[in-house]
Amino acid sequence: MATPLAHARGSVGFQPVRIIASIRIALRALRRNKMRSLLTMLGIIIGVGAVIGSVSLTSGATKEVEDQVASLGESILIVFSGNYTSGGVRGGWGSAVTLTADDARAISRLPDVVAVSPEVRDREQVFANGLNWNTEVMGEGPDYPQIRNWQVASGSMFGDAEVRSLAKVAVVGQTVVDELFPNEDPVGQTIRIRNLPFKIVGVLVPKGFNLFGSDQDDIVLVPYTSHMHRITTRNFVNDIQVEAENNQVIDKVQNEITDLLLTRHRSPEQDFTVRNQLELMQIVTASSRAMGFLLAGVAAVSLAVGGIGIMNIMLVSVTERTREIGIRMAVGARAADILIQFLIEAVTLSVIGGAIGIVAGITFSLIVAYVKHMPDVTPIVWIVIAVVTSGFIGVVSGFYPAWKASKLDPIDALRYE
Amino acid sequence: MSSNAVIQLVDLHKVYHTGEVDVHAVRGVSLEIQPGQFIAIMGSSGSGKSTLMNMIGCLDRPTSGEYQLDGVNVSALDRDALAEIRNAKIGFVFQGFNLLSRTSALENVEMPMLYNHRRVHSEEQRERARQSLEIVGLAERADHHPNQLSGGQQQRVAIARALVNRPSLLLADEPTGNLDTQTSIEIMGVFQKLSDQGITIVMVTHELDIARYTKRMIVLRDGKIVTNEPVRDRLNAEQELVKLRQAQAAVKLA
Ligand SMILES: Nc1ncnc2c1ncn2[C@@H]1O[C@H](COP(=O)(O)OP(=O)(O)OP(=O)(O)O)[C@@H](O)[C@H]1O
Ligand SMILES: [Mg+2]
């Protein structure tokens, strides 16, 4: 039917200006009900905040592992006693006792190995200056600082001579210095471990907390021989730290160590595990990723709840504003105008909620990271994902109420009390 | 059918189906309204005036009969086409004002322009809304919300809103129902001026005095037209205002 009015009909699409006008109408409506708008947004705020917060913390942790590996070099291998590659788990790392200092010496003679340090660990009460402190006393070889990429700030690391002579020397971390020598230079001073005097020959550069939140500077290094024969009495080491020439030969070195130890131990089954740094990193990142997925699941549920909240309030709002809808239609608003108006209202609610959620999530993760001395990184991708998701939730949850509003008959809507 | 008529109603019926009883509000109205006509629809309460106006205003559809607006068979158009017509051609003043609450007078008057097919710049919207309010003498109340305005002032905001899109057809359901004599005459002055400019006006009123400012008078009874005749001894709003002011001055003098 050709009518002279046909030209007046708009094309199907909207001019962008009408959208801007609709946004203004929506904002005005939301401002009128500030408290209700805020409460409606709460679900989205919590959901998005949880996503951003958890993602920030887990990706911060992942990044720190990567950084640590990068700083250590990917050419580090650790030999644990016990077999973790086959079947059942037997106790914690290094609980089985199979590795010896001789194993370490044998490994150091392998072609592509540049540094080796057998490691024994123990928590001890240490005394100095009339003060005492409980700390991790580590028996290590002279190569330990090189393997861990850890410099000695003042003094120096003990050498092979001290290892051979079971010397009572120690290199201490900054936390131990702070606790036992608050006001003086510790180098040259003596600390007592199990009542034996150890002379401090060096202080390590502070490293801070690791990603599990433990203080890496709370440490005393002594020659592993002194540890094994003077402090404790044992024949076995907890693990052996190995540095390969470079990361191209790491697989070769790993195989060589395995072959070497299998021949040396002559046991029917493999009683040790060789892990390289990359594998260790993957274990840690996998667990932090699993944590991230769990949190993301919680967040998804809360976002769904937030969406339902928005739909609920929008339905109430459509009913409350039936007359307004009638008036708008009476002066020329088409069904699509009303649909867009309410849709934009819902989207505005959820996007503003999302924005607040992003800020809240970042703030929360920064506070947690600060308090727990953890790293914190908010990936931009996730901010984009959060914005898009909350917009999407707005569209989905706003559509039904908006559609209901647009289907109203103008005269019925005007008569609505 | 002579077809230069703006409005052409042929045997229009409206039946409300409510519960058990059907209310036959309009029973066979046939009417032709020429461009520039100024018509008063009168009749007792419940005679179907508002029902008829809603149909003329493309807000409601007749149960049967035909309605041609500007030669277009409106009964056959879809919702969006009707909305387009209401926006572009018709200014409607409702019996109950129907203003948006918690929204300033100016914004109320601006609202129809939001839905114009051709975009009106927001400064122009503001300007046109202000002019519209000036026409009804409410420019100084532009920022007031409806609940801060008297009944008469609200009614004038509703009139300003109806005028803002410069409609060719102005429909007013009791536009002076809440106004004092002087303001009523002022509004009739506005309507007479618009009518002189060629705008077609259909107005519902209870007051014979007010009907005398129009050009033609229709009386409805039980949904049927019983009288349809030109207004004799038509009043001129400007003259009446002068007379009224003199009378008021005389009272004060006495
Ligand atoms: N939505 C409706 N549903 C049912 N009946 C209605 C409806 N609207 C109006 N009516 C009935 O239709 C008849 C005409 O009503 P209408 O509102 O047109 O009267 P009116 O002439 O405008 O009266 P008034 O001068 O009081 O405004 C009345 O009997 C009324 O009860
Ligand atoms: Mg009425």
XYZ file of C-alpha atoms and ligand atoms in Angstrom:
703
model
C 0.000 0.000 0.000
C 1.634 3.191 -1.152
C 0.787 6.037 1.154
C 2.035 9.555 1.221
C 3.245 8.717 4.695
C 5.562 6.032 3.448
C 8.391 8.526 3.092
C 8.005 9.481 6.705
C 8.666 5.951 7.902
C 12.192 5.511 9.154
C 14.430 2.896 7.675
C 14.815 -0.153 9.883
C 18.074 1.020 11.450
C 18.354 3.756 14.047
C 20.162 6.968 13.620
C 22.977 7.057 16.178
C 21.522 10.242 17.589
C 18.438 8.445 18.787
C 20.726 6.088 20.676
C 22.438 9.042 22.324
C 19.031 10.477 23.239
C 18.044 7.066 24.631
C 21.231 6.924 26.692
C 20.381 10.317 28.132
C 16.845 9.212 28.987
C 18.241 6.044 30.569
C 20.812 7.892 32.674
C 18.155 10.322 33.862
C 15.909 7.427 34.879
C 18.748 5.719 36.737
C 19.750 8.898 38.524
C 16.193 9.266 39.779
C 16.529 5.966 41.640
C 20.120 6.098 42.820
C 19.837 3.676 45.693
C 17.897 1.132 43.703
C 20.309 1.423 40.777
C 23.244 0.828 43.088
C 21.646 -2.213 44.694
C 20.765 -3.586 41.283
C 24.359 -3.189 40.180
C 25.706 -4.948 43.266
C 25.531 -8.429 41.751
C 27.504 -7.317 38.724
C 29.936 -5.345 40.885
C 30.683 -8.390 43.028
C 30.881 -10.735 40.052
C 33.186 -8.557 37.979
C 35.186 -7.582 41.058
C 35.719 -11.263 41.899
C 36.830 -12.059 38.359
C 39.242 -9.151 38.106
C 40.581 -9.634 41.616
C 41.226 -13.355 41.240
C 42.628 -13.036 37.754
C 44.956 -10.253 38.891
C 46.294 -12.305 41.769
C 46.704 -15.561 39.854
C 48.294 -13.938 36.838
C 50.563 -11.985 39.165
C 51.654 -15.276 40.707
C 52.124 -16.853 37.292
C 54.171 -13.910 36.149
C 56.378 -14.131 39.215
C 57.089 -17.807 38.520
C 58.000 -16.894 34.989
C 60.203 -14.076 36.232
C 61.899 -16.376 38.711
C 62.575 -18.938 36.027
C 63.842 -16.228 33.739
C 66.194 -14.939 36.427
C 67.321 -18.432 37.428
C 67.826 -19.446 33.887
C 66.012 -22.363 32.399
C 69.098 -24.503 32.716
C 68.584 -25.421 36.383
C 67.827 -29.001 37.391
C 66.910 -30.290 40.807
C 67.427 -33.906 41.847
C 65.081 -35.012 44.619
C 65.262 -38.232 46.500
C 62.191 -40.371 46.060
C 60.297 -41.178 42.877
C 57.510 -38.831 41.883
C 57.206 -39.851 38.254
C 55.690 -43.280 38.770
C 52.592 -44.207 40.699
C 51.967 -43.450 44.340
C 53.322 -40.520 46.234
C 55.587 -41.239 49.151
C 55.632 -38.382 51.591
C 56.852 -34.903 50.701
C 59.699 -33.743 48.559
C 62.979 -35.349 49.631
C 61.453 -37.413 52.398
C 63.068 -40.646 51.160
C 66.762 -40.679 51.866
C 68.787 -41.870 48.917
C 70.925 -39.011 47.673
C 74.434 -38.500 48.946
C 77.131 -35.892 48.637
C 79.045 -38.387 46.514
C 76.154 -38.410 44.051
C 76.556 -34.647 43.793
C 80.272 -34.956 43.191
C 79.627 -37.555 40.476
C 77.101 -35.280 38.814
C 79.547 -32.385 38.830
C 81.906 -34.463 36.720
C 79.310 -34.820 33.899
C 80.323 -32.936 30.720
C 77.633 -30.239 30.399
C 77.243 -29.488 34.092
C 78.698 -26.157 35.230
C 77.636 -25.996 38.875
C 76.344 -28.404 41.522
C 75.256 -27.879 45.100
C 74.033 -30.626 47.420
C 71.401 -29.257 49.739
C 70.464 -30.150 53.315
C 67.853 -28.224 55.252
C 66.928 -27.834 58.848
C 65.144 -25.319 61.054
C 67.298 -24.199 63.928
C 67.303 -21.714 66.731
C 70.310 -19.428 66.185
C 71.847 -17.127 68.790
C 73.926 -13.976 68.596
C 74.329 -10.776 70.565
C 72.108 -12.119 73.302
C 69.290 -12.396 70.739
C 67.898 -15.532 69.171
C 65.927 -16.357 66.073
C 64.385 -19.435 64.494
C 65.454 -19.759 60.897
C 66.152 -22.108 57.992
C 69.717 -23.363 58.144
C 70.775 -24.630 54.745
C 73.832 -26.744 54.023
C 75.037 -25.844 50.547
C 78.043 -26.016 48.274
C 80.042 -22.983 47.151
C 78.169 -22.937 43.802
C 74.816 -22.242 45.453
C 74.767 -18.441 44.865
C 75.675 -18.960 41.210
C 72.892 -21.544 40.708
C 70.289 -19.419 42.431
C 71.563 -16.280 40.718
C 71.973 -14.742 44.135
C 74.725 -12.240 44.897
C 76.591 -11.822 48.160
C 76.211 -8.203 49.218
C 79.090 -7.915 51.645
C 81.844 -10.369 52.533
C 82.005 -13.475 50.359
C 80.620 -16.985 49.894
C 82.576 -19.810 51.515
C 84.644 -21.955 49.135
C 85.733 -25.570 48.590
C 88.352 -25.354 51.341
C 85.664 -24.557 53.939
C 83.546 -27.439 52.632
C 86.457 -29.845 52.853
C 87.428 -28.721 56.345
C 83.838 -28.731 57.715
C 84.481 -25.071 58.566
C 82.184 -23.288 61.004
C 81.388 -20.406 58.647
C 78.051 -18.994 57.582
C 76.533 -16.651 55.006
C 73.297 -15.067 56.252
C 70.198 -13.535 54.688
C 69.024 -10.006 55.380
C 66.156 -11.007 57.699
C 68.567 -12.854 59.985
C 70.809 -9.790 59.989
C 67.857 -7.564 60.894
C 66.846 -9.862 63.736
C 70.243 -10.599 65.249
C 72.444 -7.659 64.271
C 70.072 -4.691 64.155
C 72.739 -2.024 64.417
C 76.031 -3.516 63.338
C 77.898 -5.088 60.466
C 77.455 -8.854 60.904
C 80.475 -9.851 58.799
C 83.165 -11.166 61.129
C 80.676 -11.686 63.972
C 79.724 -15.053 65.376
C 76.355 -16.798 65.548
C 75.719 -19.938 67.509
C 73.892 -22.903 66.003
C 73.325 -25.834 68.359
C 75.834 -24.112 70.590
C 78.550 -24.168 67.950
C 80.048 -20.813 66.972
C 79.811 -20.054 63.239
C 81.709 -17.091 61.852
C 79.730 -14.948 59.458
C 81.690 -14.468 56.242
C 79.039 -12.922 54.005
C 75.566 -11.385 53.755
C 73.205 -12.192 50.857
C 71.472 -9.536 48.770
C 67.835 -9.268 49.945
C 65.385 -11.216 47.724
C 62.064 -10.537 49.387
C 59.120 -12.915 49.595
C 58.480 -15.678 47.121
C 55.035 -16.299 45.632
C 54.032 -18.642 48.414
C 54.504 -15.737 50.771
C 57.571 -17.058 52.540
C 60.572 -14.883 53.300
C 63.534 -15.920 51.166
C 65.910 -13.794 53.224
C 65.183 -15.716 56.424
C 68.102 -18.057 55.839
C 71.560 -19.109 57.052
C 73.908 -20.862 54.606
C 76.653 -23.139 55.938
C 78.910 -25.659 54.127
C 76.840 -28.818 53.573
C 79.585 -30.870 55.181
C 79.420 -28.781 58.341
C 75.653 -29.128 58.324
C 75.732 -32.906 57.858
C 78.451 -33.616 60.408
C 78.367 -30.823 62.954
C 74.836 -29.472 63.189
C 72.940 -32.641 62.297
C 74.307 -36.100 61.779
C 73.260 -37.603 58.514
C 74.613 -39.242 55.412
C 72.003 -38.137 52.975
C 71.176 -34.810 51.345
C 67.652 -33.489 50.710
C 68.287 -32.637 47.089
C 70.966 -31.664 44.632
C 70.817 -28.438 42.656
C 72.441 -28.612 39.233
C 73.128 -25.960 36.638
C 73.591 -27.144 33.046
C 75.702 -25.335 30.458
C 72.646 -23.895 28.734
C 69.024 -24.785 28.200
C 69.679 -26.609 24.916
C 71.512 -29.402 26.708
C 69.094 -29.593 29.598
C 67.312 -32.726 28.371
C 70.628 -34.405 27.678
C 71.912 -33.527 31.151
C 68.670 -34.724 32.691
C 69.106 -38.123 30.973
C 72.754 -38.316 31.916
C 71.989 -37.633 35.582
C 69.271 -40.277 35.523
C 71.583 -42.866 33.938
C 74.401 -41.958 36.306
C 72.312 -42.234 39.451
C 70.617 -45.454 38.314
C 74.055 -47.074 37.941
C 75.330 -45.595 41.176
C 72.299 -46.599 43.257
C 71.894 -50.040 41.669
C 68.372 -50.194 43.087
C 65.605 -52.163 41.291
C 63.489 -49.097 40.834
C 64.353 -45.461 40.381
C 64.621 -43.870 43.841
C 65.113 -40.264 42.782
C 63.479 -37.661 40.570
C 65.141 -35.181 38.258
C 63.089 -32.086 37.533
C 64.110 -29.153 35.436
C 63.078 -25.627 36.205
C 60.546 -25.523 33.384
C 58.689 -28.527 34.775
C 58.684 -27.016 38.239
C 57.271 -23.828 36.835
C 54.543 -25.736 35.042
C 53.524 -27.468 38.262
C 53.217 -24.159 40.067
C 51.411 -22.342 37.272
C 49.054 -25.274 36.754
C 47.973 -25.120 40.369
C 47.528 -21.356 40.308
C 45.566 -21.720 37.079
C 43.300 -24.313 38.682
C 42.705 -21.847 41.515
C 41.913 -19.188 38.931
C 39.331 -21.413 37.243
C 37.649 -22.111 40.552
C 37.389 -18.390 41.313
C 36.185 -17.681 37.786
C 33.439 -20.250 38.308
C 32.315 -18.522 41.495
C 32.410 -15.207 39.653
C 30.342 -16.577 36.763
C 27.626 -17.696 39.167
C 27.590 -14.296 40.815
C 27.386 -12.595 37.407
C 24.392 -14.752 36.531
C 22.753 -13.760 39.808
C 23.547 -10.131 39.002
C 21.893 -10.517 35.621
C 18.756 -11.951 37.186
C 18.735 -9.002 39.605
C 18.835 -6.559 36.728
C 16.041 -8.373 34.913
C 13.927 -8.336 38.054
C 14.381 -4.609 38.630
C 13.792 -3.819 34.981
C 10.508 -5.727 35.073
C 9.436 -3.741 38.123
C 10.553 -0.557 36.448
C 8.565 -1.279 33.283
C 5.431 -1.860 35.336
C 5.986 1.269 37.394
C 6.537 3.367 34.324
C 3.697 2.037 32.212
C 2.143 5.510 32.014
C 5.450 7.039 30.986
C 5.672 4.453 28.214
C 2.135 5.345 27.146
C 2.966 9.058 27.080
C 6.106 8.473 25.041
C 4.198 6.321 22.584
C 1.417 8.903 22.360
C 3.865 11.562 21.214
C 5.450 9.297 18.646
C 7.824 6.795 20.247
C 7.811 3.591 18.248
C 8.054 0.114 19.756
C 11.741 0.037 18.870
C 12.370 3.364 20.648
C 10.901 1.993 23.865
C 12.787 -1.287 23.459
C 16.073 0.562 22.989
C 15.369 2.887 25.909
C 14.894 0.060 28.399
C 17.628 -2.058 26.881
C 20.053 0.819 27.233
C 18.938 1.286 30.806
C 19.746 -2.345 31.580
C 23.051 -2.199 29.723
C 23.974 1.064 31.440
C 23.246 -0.516 34.808
C 25.387 -3.550 34.127
C 28.223 -1.683 32.413
C 28.483 0.875 35.206
C 28.305 -2.045 37.634
C 31.052 -3.732 35.644
C 33.200 -0.603 35.719
C 32.799 -0.277 39.487
C 33.543 -4.004 39.739
C 36.769 -3.595 37.778
C 37.936 -0.791 40.036
C 36.891 -2.754 43.131
C 38.592 -5.918 41.871
C 41.851 -4.118 41.106
C 41.797 -2.321 44.438
C 41.062 -5.555 46.277
C 43.850 -7.456 44.542
C 46.298 -4.616 45.161
C 45.455 -4.620 48.866
C 45.779 -8.415 49.128
C 48.992 -8.327 47.134
C 50.372 -5.607 49.393
C 49.399 -7.311 52.650
C 50.554 -10.777 51.553
C 53.632 -9.483 49.712
C 52.408 -11.046 46.513
C 52.826 -9.765 42.982
C 49.767 -8.315 41.255
C 49.114 -7.917 37.551
C 45.761 -6.997 35.994
C 45.747 -8.144 32.383
C 44.111 -5.650 29.990
C 42.414 -8.535 28.176
C 40.445 -9.338 31.288
C 39.293 -5.756 31.693
C 38.014 -5.882 28.119
C 36.387 -9.258 28.809
C 34.733 -7.848 31.956
C 33.330 -4.840 30.098
C 32.046 -6.925 27.206
C 30.574 -9.542 29.534
C 28.737 -7.017 31.659
C 27.377 -5.324 28.541
C 26.247 -8.718 27.320
C 24.569 -9.495 30.644
C 22.768 -6.149 30.388
C 21.449 -6.977 26.929
C 20.374 -10.491 27.903
C 18.712 -9.559 31.180
C 17.232 -6.315 29.852
C 15.794 -7.738 26.701
C 12.693 -9.417 28.049
C 11.545 -6.428 30.173
C 12.308 -4.043 27.310
C 10.438 -6.215 24.868
C 7.464 -6.336 27.237
C 7.506 -2.541 27.468
C 7.643 -2.110 23.713
C 4.628 -4.371 23.211
C 2.347 -2.208 25.357
C -0.624 -0.610 23.685
C -0.388 3.192 23.961
C -3.960 3.762 25.081
C -3.885 0.931 27.637
C -0.569 2.212 28.946
C -1.995 5.733 29.300
C -4.957 4.457 31.281
C -2.744 2.366 33.589
C -3.021 3.418 37.196
C -16.526 11.987 -1.021
C -14.866 15.318 -1.367
C -11.317 14.473 -0.495
C -9.570 17.667 0.463
C -10.842 16.995 4.004
C -8.120 16.458 6.653
C -10.282 14.094 8.618
C -12.906 11.847 7.168
C -14.821 9.511 9.460
C -17.260 7.027 7.968
C -19.631 5.192 10.307
C -17.083 4.918 13.123
C -17.892 2.558 16.008
C -16.093 1.790 19.213
C -17.136 -1.005 21.529
C -15.338 -1.657 24.816
C -15.505 -5.269 25.890
C -15.369 -5.190 29.655
C -16.446 -8.238 31.561
C -20.054 -9.163 30.900
C -21.243 -5.847 29.458
C -20.091 -4.395 26.182
C -19.911 -0.596 26.277
C -20.819 0.898 22.942
C -19.006 4.223 23.387
C -19.171 5.513 19.804
C -22.061 4.377 17.604
C -21.666 5.309 13.967
C -20.002 8.703 13.732
C -19.553 10.103 10.227
C -17.743 13.407 9.963
C -15.636 15.454 7.606
C -13.274 18.138 8.813
C -11.734 20.601 6.391
C -8.191 21.980 6.798
C -8.060 25.025 9.057
C -11.339 24.081 10.712
C -11.720 24.832 14.432
C -14.255 22.472 15.956
C -15.674 22.091 19.420
C -17.009 18.715 20.456
C -19.528 18.971 23.258
C -21.700 16.521 25.086
C -22.441 15.243 28.528
C -20.003 13.135 30.507
C -19.704 9.621 29.098
C -21.091 10.569 25.697
C -17.947 9.260 23.971
C -15.997 12.478 23.373
C -12.648 11.201 24.651
C -13.133 7.884 22.878
C -13.708 9.680 19.602
C -10.745 11.976 20.169
C -8.440 9.022 20.864
C -9.440 7.471 17.573
C -8.962 10.743 15.683
C -5.576 11.050 17.397
C -4.486 7.619 16.096
C -4.082 6.384 19.679
C -6.943 3.938 19.541
C -8.413 1.927 16.698
C -12.118 1.940 15.838
C -14.002 -1.332 16.226
C -15.497 -0.721 12.807
C -15.778 2.064 10.280
C -13.220 3.927 8.261
C -10.891 6.779 9.175
C -9.010 8.727 6.536
C -6.394 11.224 7.662
C -4.948 13.367 4.890
C -6.322 10.835 2.421
C -4.590 7.920 4.178
C -6.674 5.050 5.493
C -5.335 5.105 9.033
C -7.219 1.982 10.116
C -4.945 -0.049 7.860
C -1.619 1.231 9.190
C 0.624 -0.641 11.598
C 1.729 0.569 15.037
C 4.944 2.203 13.932
C 3.259 4.064 11.096
C 0.670 5.363 13.574
C 3.431 6.454 15.942
C 5.084 8.300 13.072
C 1.794 10.094 12.306
C 1.198 11.015 15.946
C 4.679 12.437 16.100
C 4.705 14.385 12.864
C 1.123 15.507 12.323
C -0.807 15.478 15.551
C -0.528 17.438 18.742
C -2.609 15.897 21.525
C -3.622 17.590 24.761
C -4.924 14.937 27.133
C -7.794 15.357 29.502
C -5.480 14.309 32.367
C -2.416 16.237 31.073
C -0.231 13.110 31.044
C 3.019 14.847 31.864
C 6.113 12.928 32.908
C 6.517 13.330 36.632
C 9.878 14.322 38.100
C 10.769 15.844 34.765
C 10.957 19.590 34.196
C 8.328 21.411 32.135
C 10.946 22.147 29.503
C 11.977 18.503 29.217
C 8.351 17.465 29.025
C 7.857 19.827 26.118
C 11.076 18.649 24.444
C 10.079 14.998 24.604
C 8.154 14.629 21.309
C 11.182 15.957 19.417
C 13.239 13.005 20.687
C 11.157 10.818 18.416
C 11.183 13.008 15.324
C 12.121 11.270 12.156
C 14.464 14.103 11.256
C 16.828 14.780 14.095
C 16.480 18.053 15.924
C 19.680 19.373 17.426
C 19.503 19.494 21.207
C 19.986 23.282 21.326
C 17.214 23.678 18.793
C 15.043 21.328 20.856
C 15.612 23.510 23.886
C 14.880 26.657 21.893
C 11.710 25.304 20.349
C 10.476 23.977 23.697
C 11.085 27.396 25.225
C 9.167 29.121 22.427
C 6.313 26.686 22.921
C 6.215 27.475 26.624
C 6.232 31.181 25.804
C 3.176 30.732 23.595
C 1.246 29.371 26.577
C 2.812 31.977 28.894
C 4.864 29.602 31.031
C 8.428 30.410 29.993
C 9.392 31.435 33.519
C 8.300 28.044 34.888
C 10.420 26.012 32.446
C 12.497 24.341 35.146
C 9.599 23.420 37.409
C 8.451 19.842 37.734
C 4.753 19.012 37.240
C 4.227 18.539 40.975
C 5.440 22.111 41.473
C 2.876 23.481 39.037
C -0.821 24.246 39.472
C -3.406 22.277 37.506
C -3.794 25.110 35.025
C -0.063 25.435 34.594
C 0.275 21.691 34.000
C -2.437 21.945 31.386
C -0.513 24.710 29.645
C 2.667 22.588 29.652
C 0.607 19.855 27.992
C -0.544 22.356 25.354
C 3.028 23.528 24.794
C 4.093 19.920 24.314
C 1.321 19.388 21.767
C 2.455 22.447 19.812
C 6.202 21.812 19.841
C 6.321 19.673 16.710
C 4.201 22.229 14.792
C 1.411 19.758 14.079
C -1.090 20.300 11.286
C -3.784 18.833 13.541
C -4.233 19.871 17.154
C -6.487 17.710 19.305
C -7.347 18.963 22.755
C -9.462 17.100 25.291
C -10.831 19.813 27.584
C -7.812 22.128 27.340
C -9.443 24.731 29.543
C -10.982 22.369 32.071
C -8.789 23.604 34.914
C -8.236 27.198 33.899
C -9.704 30.429 35.201
C -11.668 32.585 32.796
C -8.808 34.858 31.859
C -6.323 32.048 31.169
C -9.024 30.149 29.274
C -9.563 33.096 27.010
C -5.803 33.478 26.572
C -5.558 29.843 25.491
C -8.466 30.354 23.116
C -6.490 33.293 21.734
C -3.569 30.936 21.090
C -5.885 28.443 19.403
C -7.524 31.121 17.269
C -4.116 32.319 16.124
C -3.049 28.767 15.264
C -6.323 28.295 13.432
C -5.683 31.481 11.446
C -2.311 29.985 10.481
C -4.171 27.044 8.951
C -3.860 24.464 11.694
C -6.869 22.225 12.095
C -8.102 22.109 15.691
C -10.520 19.725 17.332
C -11.323 20.533 20.919
C -13.533 18.886 23.510
C -15.211 21.235 25.947
C -18.013 21.309 28.431
C -18.399 25.048 28.412
C -20.604 26.683 25.860
C -18.730 29.968 26.418
C -15.504 28.333 25.312
C -17.150 26.620 22.330
C -18.131 30.050 21.053
C -14.477 30.792 20.221
C -14.493 27.945 17.659
C -15.878 27.919 14.154
C -18.058 24.838 14.334
C -19.772 22.920 17.071
C -20.590 19.221 17.307
C -22.698 17.727 20.049
C -22.433 14.050 20.922
C -25.087 12.111 22.762
C -24.656 8.420 23.563
C -21.916 8.081 20.976
C -23.856 9.721 18.157
C -23.623 13.175 16.617
C -26.839 15.042 17.346
C -25.750 18.560 16.344
C -23.206 19.710 13.773
C -23.464 23.401 12.936
C -21.343 26.524 12.484
C -20.879 28.734 15.526
C -22.995 31.862 15.350
C -21.859 35.101 17.004
C -18.297 33.797 17.323
C -16.137 35.420 19.985
C -12.734 36.920 19.388
C -10.307 36.183 22.170
C -8.386 39.457 21.877
C -11.531 41.555 22.175
C -12.847 39.455 25.002
C -9.590 39.889 26.874
C -9.795 43.655 26.539
C -13.375 43.572 27.805
C -12.418 41.339 30.695
C -9.576 43.611 31.743
C -11.876 46.632 31.642
C -14.401 44.780 33.770
C -11.691 43.821 36.247
C -10.432 47.389 36.328
C -13.971 48.576 36.951
C -14.301 46.249 39.922
C -11.127 47.616 41.353
C -12.271 51.177 40.699
C -15.559 50.541 42.447
N -11.278 1.739 28.547
C -12.619 1.676 28.695
N -13.183 0.507 28.982
C -14.509 0.409 29.123
N -15.338 1.415 28.984
C -14.844 2.628 28.685
C -13.440 2.820 28.529
N -13.223 4.126 28.227
C -14.433 4.705 28.215
N -15.400 3.813 28.467
C -16.838 4.076 28.482
O -17.156 4.646 27.251
C -18.062 5.707 27.441
C -17.505 6.982 26.842
O -16.393 7.375 27.596
P -15.585 8.672 27.234
O -14.357 8.681 28.092
O -15.384 8.730 25.783
O -16.563 9.804 27.710
P -16.373 11.374 27.663
O -17.415 11.892 26.752
O -14.999 11.739 27.366
O -16.700 11.794 29.158
P -16.111 12.997 30.040
O -16.748 14.236 29.586
O -16.476 12.635 31.416
O -14.643 12.984 29.813
C -18.303 5.808 28.938
O -19.511 5.164 29.229
C -17.174 5.067 29.556
O -17.597 4.407 30.721
Mg -13.432 12.700 28.345
